Amino acid sequence: SAVISQKPSRDICQRGTSLTIQCQVDSQVTMMFWYRQQPGQSLTLIATANQGSEATYESGFVIDKFPISRPNLTFSTLTVSNMSPEDSSIYLCSGGLGERNEQFFGPGTRLTVL
Amino acid sequence: AQTVTQSQPEMSVQEAETVTLSCTYDTSENNYYLFWYKQPPSRQMILVIRQEAYKQQNATENRFSVNFQKAAKSFSLKISDSQLGDTAMYFCAFMKHRGNTPLVFGKGTRLSVIA
C-alpha cells in the first residue's frame, strides 16, 4: 500500500481568496488524482495529474479555477482559486499504485469558505 | 461512460449480524476493476476489497466478501459478524483495466452498526 498525506487537513477561508492543498505520496506513482466531495455527497473527479504534463480536467472543472502542479512522481498541489461558499467541500488526492491497480487516498482537506 | 449505482442510501445492522450492500454498474468495457471503499467519520477513504472482472472467483478479505455477477453487472458487498467499527459510508467504485485511470464512484451507502 501507499501512505498519502495532505496539508492542510482543514481550513476556513474568506470569499475571493485562494488555497493551495499539498499531496505527498511515500512512493512514486505515475498518476495522481484530485477529487471533490461536497457535503453528504460522493466523490467527483476534478482532474488527473501526470508528472511532466498538464493536468487533464473533467467536465465542469477548469484550470483557471483549479490549477494543479505535479513537479515529481511523489508530489502534487491543487489550488482552489477565487473561492466562493460553493467551493466548501472535502478535497482528496489519490495515487494509483503497482500491478494491483489499487488507488490509495490522502486523508482529505476540509475547506470551508465564508 | 461508466456509471455506478448504489440503491441503498442507508442501512443498519445489529452487531455480529451479516449485512449486504448492493452495487450495480454500467460499462461497455470487458476488463475492469471494482472496489469497495469505506469512509468513516474521519473521512479517510479506506480500501476494503478489490475484484478483477476477468476473475470469476469472488474476492474475500476476512469478514468482507463480494458477490460479483459480471453478466448482471452486479457487485454486492457482504459484511459478516458486523462490528461497531464498521459504521461508515461505503462507496462502490469502478476502474478501467488500463491502469492508472480514475475511479468512478457510486453515491454511497451509510451503514450503521447497532449494539
CSV table of C-alpha atoms in Angstrom, one decimal:
chain,number,residue,atom,x,y,z
A,1,SER,CA,0.0,0.0,0.0
A,2,ALA,CA,0.9,3.7,-0.1
A,3,VAL,CA,0.8,6.3,2.5
A,4,ILE,CA,-0.5,9.7,1.3
A,5,SER,CA,-0.5,12.8,3.3
A,6,GLN,CA,-2.3,16.1,2.7
A,7,LYS,CA,-1.8,19.6,4.0
A,8,PRO,CA,-3.7,21.4,5.4
A,9,SER,CA,-6.2,19.0,6.9
A,10,ARG,CA,-8.8,21.7,7.2
A,11,ASP,CA,-9.1,25.5,6.6
A,12,ILE,CA,-11.6,28.2,6.8
A,13,CYS,CA,-11.1,30.9,4.1
A,14,GLN,CA,-12.7,34.1,3.0
A,15,ARG,CA,-14.5,34.5,-0.2
A,16,GLY,CA,-12.3,35.6,-3.1
A,17,THR,CA,-9.1,34.2,-1.7
A,18,SER,CA,-7.1,31.1,-2.9
A,19,LEU,CA,-5.9,28.0,-1.1
A,20,THR,CA,-3.2,25.5,-2.1
A,21,ILE,CA,-3.6,21.9,-1.0
A,22,GLN,CA,-0.5,19.7,-1.0
A,23,CYS,CA,-0.4,16.0,-1.5
A,24,GLN,CA,2.6,13.8,-0.7
A,25,VAL,CA,3.0,10.1,-1.5
A,26,ASP,CA,5.6,7.9,0.1
A,27,SER,CA,6.1,6.0,-3.2
A,28,GLN,CA,6.5,7.1,-6.8
A,29,VAL,CA,3.2,7.0,-8.7
A,30,THR,CA,2.6,7.8,-12.3
A,31,MET,CA,-0.8,9.3,-12.0
A,32,MET,CA,-2.4,11.3,-9.2
A,33,PHE,CA,-6.0,12.3,-9.0
A,34,TRP,CA,-7.9,15.1,-7.3
A,35,TYR,CA,-11.5,14.6,-6.2
A,36,ARG,CA,-14.0,16.8,-4.6
A,37,GLN,CA,-16.6,15.6,-2.1
A,38,GLN,CA,-19.3,18.0,-1.4
A,39,PRO,CA,-21.2,17.7,1.9
A,40,GLY,CA,-23.1,14.5,2.1
A,41,GLN,CA,-22.1,13.5,-1.5
A,42,SER,CA,-19.9,11.1,-3.3
A,43,LEU,CA,-16.5,11.8,-4.8
A,44,THR,CA,-16.3,13.6,-8.1
A,45,LEU,CA,-13.1,13.7,-10.1
A,46,ILE,CA,-11.6,17.1,-10.7
A,47,ALA,CA,-8.5,16.3,-12.7
A,48,THR,CA,-5.8,13.7,-13.4
A,49,ALA,CA,-2.2,14.9,-12.8
A,50,ASN,CA,0.6,13.2,-14.7
A,51,GLN,CA,4.1,14.2,-14.0
A,52,GLY,CA,5.7,16.3,-16.7
A,53,SER,CA,2.5,17.3,-18.5
A,54,GLU,CA,-0.5,19.5,-17.9
A,55,ALA,CA,-3.3,18.1,-15.8
A,56,THR,CA,-6.4,16.7,-17.6
A,57,TYR,CA,-9.7,18.3,-16.2
A,58,GLU,CA,-13.1,16.8,-16.1
A,59,SER,CA,-16.2,18.5,-17.5
A,60,GLY,CA,-17.2,21.3,-15.2
A,61,PHE,CA,-13.7,21.9,-13.8
A,62,VAL,CA,-11.2,24.4,-15.4
A,63,ILE,CA,-7.6,25.1,-15.0
A,64,ASP,CA,-8.1,28.8,-14.1
A,65,LYS,CA,-10.2,27.8,-11.1
A,66,PHE,CA,-8.3,24.6,-10.0
A,67,PRO,CA,-4.7,24.9,-11.2
A,68,ILE,CA,-2.7,21.8,-10.5
A,69,SER,CA,1.1,21.2,-10.3
A,70,ARG,CA,2.9,17.9,-10.5
A,71,PRO,CA,6.6,18.6,-10.2
A,72,ASN,CA,7.7,15.0,-9.5
A,73,LEU,CA,6.4,11.5,-9.0
A,74,THR,CA,5.6,11.8,-5.3
A,75,PHE,CA,4.0,15.3,-5.0
A,76,SER,CA,1.1,17.4,-6.3
A,77,THR,CA,-0.7,20.5,-5.4
A,78,LEU,CA,-4.3,21.7,-6.1
A,79,THR,CA,-5.2,25.3,-5.8
A,80,VAL,CA,-8.7,26.4,-5.3
A,81,SER,CA,-8.8,30.0,-6.7
A,82,ASN,CA,-11.1,32.9,-6.1
A,83,MET,CA,-13.1,30.9,-3.7
A,84,SER,CA,-16.9,31.1,-3.1
A,85,PRO,CA,-19.0,29.4,-0.5
A,86,GLU,CA,-19.9,26.8,-3.2
A,87,ASP,CA,-16.3,25.6,-3.0
A,88,SER,CA,-16.8,24.4,0.5
A,89,SER,CA,-16.0,20.7,0.3
A,90,ILE,CA,-13.6,18.0,1.1
A,91,TYR,CA,-10.8,17.7,-1.4
A,92,LEU,CA,-9.0,14.4,-1.7
A,93,CYS,CA,-6.0,13.3,-3.6
A,94,SER,CA,-5.2,9.7,-4.6
A,95,GLY,CA,-2.4,7.8,-6.3
A,96,GLY,CA,-2.6,4.6,-8.3
A,97,LEU,CA,0.0,2.0,-7.2
A,98,GLY,CA,1.5,-1.1,-8.6
A,99,GLU,CA,0.3,-4.1,-10.5
A,100,ARG,CA,-2.8,-4.4,-8.5
A,101,ASN,CA,-4.1,-1.1,-9.7
A,102,GLU,CA,-5.2,0.0,-6.3
A,103,GLN,CA,-5.8,3.6,-5.5
A,104,PHE,CA,-5.0,5.0,-2.1
A,105,PHE,CA,-6.3,8.2,-0.7
A,106,GLY,CA,-5.0,11.0,1.3
A,107,PRO,CA,-6.9,12.0,4.5
A,108,GLY,CA,-8.6,14.9,2.7
A,109,THR,CA,-8.7,18.6,3.2
A,110,ARG,CA,-11.9,20.1,4.6
A,111,LEU,CA,-12.4,23.5,3.2
A,112,THR,CA,-15.0,26.0,4.4
A,113,VAL,CA,-15.4,29.3,2.6
A,114,LEU,CA,-17.2,32.1,4.3
B,1,ALA,CA,-19.2,6.4,-19.9
B,2,GLN,CA,-19.3,4.2,-16.8
B,3,THR,CA,-21.9,4.6,-14.1
B,4,VAL,CA,-22.1,3.1,-10.7
B,5,THR,CA,-25.4,2.8,-8.8
B,6,GLN,CA,-25.9,2.2,-5.1
B,7,SER,CA,-29.6,2.0,-4.4
B,8,GLN,CA,-29.5,1.8,-0.6
B,9,PRO,CA,-28.8,5.3,0.8
B,10,GLU,CA,-28.8,4.0,4.4
B,11,MET,CA,-28.8,0.6,6.1
B,12,SER,CA,-28.4,-0.6,9.6
B,13,VAL,CA,-27.4,-4.0,11.1
B,14,GLN,CA,-27.2,-5.4,14.6
B,15,GLU,CA,-23.7,-6.1,15.9
B,16,ALA,CA,-22.5,-9.6,15.0
B,17,GLU,CA,-25.1,-10.0,12.2
B,18,THR,CA,-24.5,-10.0,8.5
B,19,VAL,CA,-25.4,-7.3,6.0
B,20,THR,CA,-25.2,-7.0,2.3
B,21,LEU,CA,-24.7,-3.7,0.4
B,22,SER,CA,-25.8,-3.6,-3.2
B,23,CYS,CA,-24.0,-2.1,-6.2
B,24,THR,CA,-24.7,-2.2,-9.9
B,25,TYR,CA,-22.7,-0.6,-12.7
B,26,ASP,CA,-22.9,0.0,-16.4
B,27,THR,CA,-20.0,-0.3,-18.8
B,28,SER,CA,-19.1,-1.4,-22.3
B,29,GLU,CA,-15.6,-2.5,-21.1
B,30,ASN,CA,-14.8,-6.2,-20.8
B,31,ASN,CA,-11.9,-5.9,-18.4
B,32,TYR,CA,-12.1,-3.7,-15.4
B,33,TYR,CA,-11.7,-3.5,-11.6
B,34,LEU,CA,-14.4,-3.0,-9.0
B,35,PHE,CA,-13.7,-1.8,-5.5
B,36,TRP,CA,-15.5,-1.1,-2.2
B,37,TYR,CA,-14.2,1.8,-0.1
B,38,LYS,CA,-15.1,2.6,3.4
B,39,GLN,CA,-15.2,6.2,4.7
B,40,PRO,CA,-15.7,6.5,8.5
B,41,PRO,CA,-16.4,9.9,10.1
B,42,SER,CA,-12.7,10.6,10.0
B,43,ARG,CA,-13.3,11.0,6.2
B,44,GLN,CA,-10.3,8.8,5.3
B,45,MET,CA,-11.1,6.6,2.3
B,46,ILE,CA,-10.1,3.0,3.1
B,47,LEU,CA,-9.9,0.3,0.5
B,48,VAL,CA,-12.0,-2.7,1.7
B,49,ILE,CA,-11.9,-5.1,-1.2
B,50,ARG,CA,-11.0,-5.4,-4.8
B,51,GLN,CA,-12.3,-7.5,-7.7
B,52,GLU,CA,-10.9,-8.1,-11.1
B,53,ALA,CA,-13.6,-8.6,-13.7
B,54,TYR,CA,-11.8,-11.3,-15.5
B,55,LYS,CA,-11.6,-13.4,-12.4
B,56,GLN,CA,-14.7,-15.5,-11.7
B,57,GLN,CA,-13.8,-16.2,-8.1
B,58,ASN,CA,-15.4,-13.7,-5.7
B,59,ALA,CA,-12.9,-11.8,-3.6
B,60,THR,CA,-12.8,-12.1,0.2
B,61,GLU,CA,-10.9,-10.2,2.8
B,62,ASN,CA,-11.5,-11.5,6.3
B,63,ARG,CA,-15.1,-10.6,7.2
B,64,PHE,CA,-15.7,-8.9,3.9
B,65,SER,CA,-16.7,-10.7,0.7
B,66,VAL,CA,-18.3,-9.8,-2.6
B,67,ASN,CA,-20.8,-11.4,-4.9
B,68,PHE,CA,-19.7,-10.5,-8.4
B,69,GLN,CA,-22.1,-11.2,-11.1
B,70,LYS,CA,-20.5,-10.0,-14.4
B,71,ALA,CA,-23.4,-10.7,-16.7
B,72,ALA,CA,-25.8,-8.9,-14.4
B,73,LYS,CA,-23.2,-6.1,-13.7
B,74,SER,CA,-23.7,-6.5,-10.0
B,75,PHE,CA,-21.1,-6.2,-7.3
B,76,SER,CA,-22.5,-6.6,-3.7
B,77,LEU,CA,-20.5,-6.4,-0.5
B,78,LYS,CA,-21.3,-8.8,2.4
B,79,ILE,CA,-20.0,-7.9,5.8
B,80,SER,CA,-20.1,-10.8,8.3
B,81,ASP,CA,-20.0,-10.6,12.1
B,82,SER,CA,-20.6,-6.8,11.9
B,83,GLN,CA,-18.7,-4.7,14.3
B,84,LEU,CA,-19.3,-1.2,15.7
B,85,GLY,CA,-16.2,-0.1,13.8
B,86,ASP,CA,-17.8,-1.0,10.5
B,87,THR,CA,-20.1,2.0,10.9
B,88,ALA,CA,-19.2,4.2,7.9
B,89,MET,CA,-20.1,5.3,4.4
B,90,TYR,CA,-19.4,2.6,1.9
B,91,PHE,CA,-18.7,3.5,-1.7
B,92,CYS,CA,-18.7,1.1,-4.7
B,93,ALA,CA,-16.2,2.2,-7.4
B,94,PHE,CA,-15.3,1.2,-11.0
B,95,MET,CA,-11.9,1.5,-12.7
B,96,LYS,CA,-11.0,0.6,-16.3
B,97,HIS,CA,-8.4,-2.1,-16.7
B,98,ARG,CA,-5.9,0.1,-18.5
B,99,GLY,CA,-4.4,1.0,-15.2
B,100,ASN,CA,-3.7,4.4,-13.6
B,101,THR,CA,-7.2,5.6,-14.5
B,102,PRO,CA,-9.5,7.4,-12.1
B,103,LEU,CA,-12.3,5.8,-10.1
B,104,VAL,CA,-16.0,6.3,-10.8
B,105,PHE,CA,-17.9,6.2,-7.6
B,106,GLY,CA,-21.5,5.4,-6.6
B,107,LYS,CA,-23.4,7.7,-4.3
B,108,GLY,CA,-22.6,5.6,-1.3
B,109,THR,CA,-24.5,3.7,1.4
B,110,ARG,CA,-24.4,4.8,5.0
B,111,LEU,CA,-24.1,1.8,7.2
B,112,SER,CA,-24.9,1.9,10.9
B,113,VAL,CA,-23.9,-1.0,13.2
B,114,ILE,CA,-26.1,-1.1,16.3
B,115,ALA,CA,-25.0,-2.5,19.6
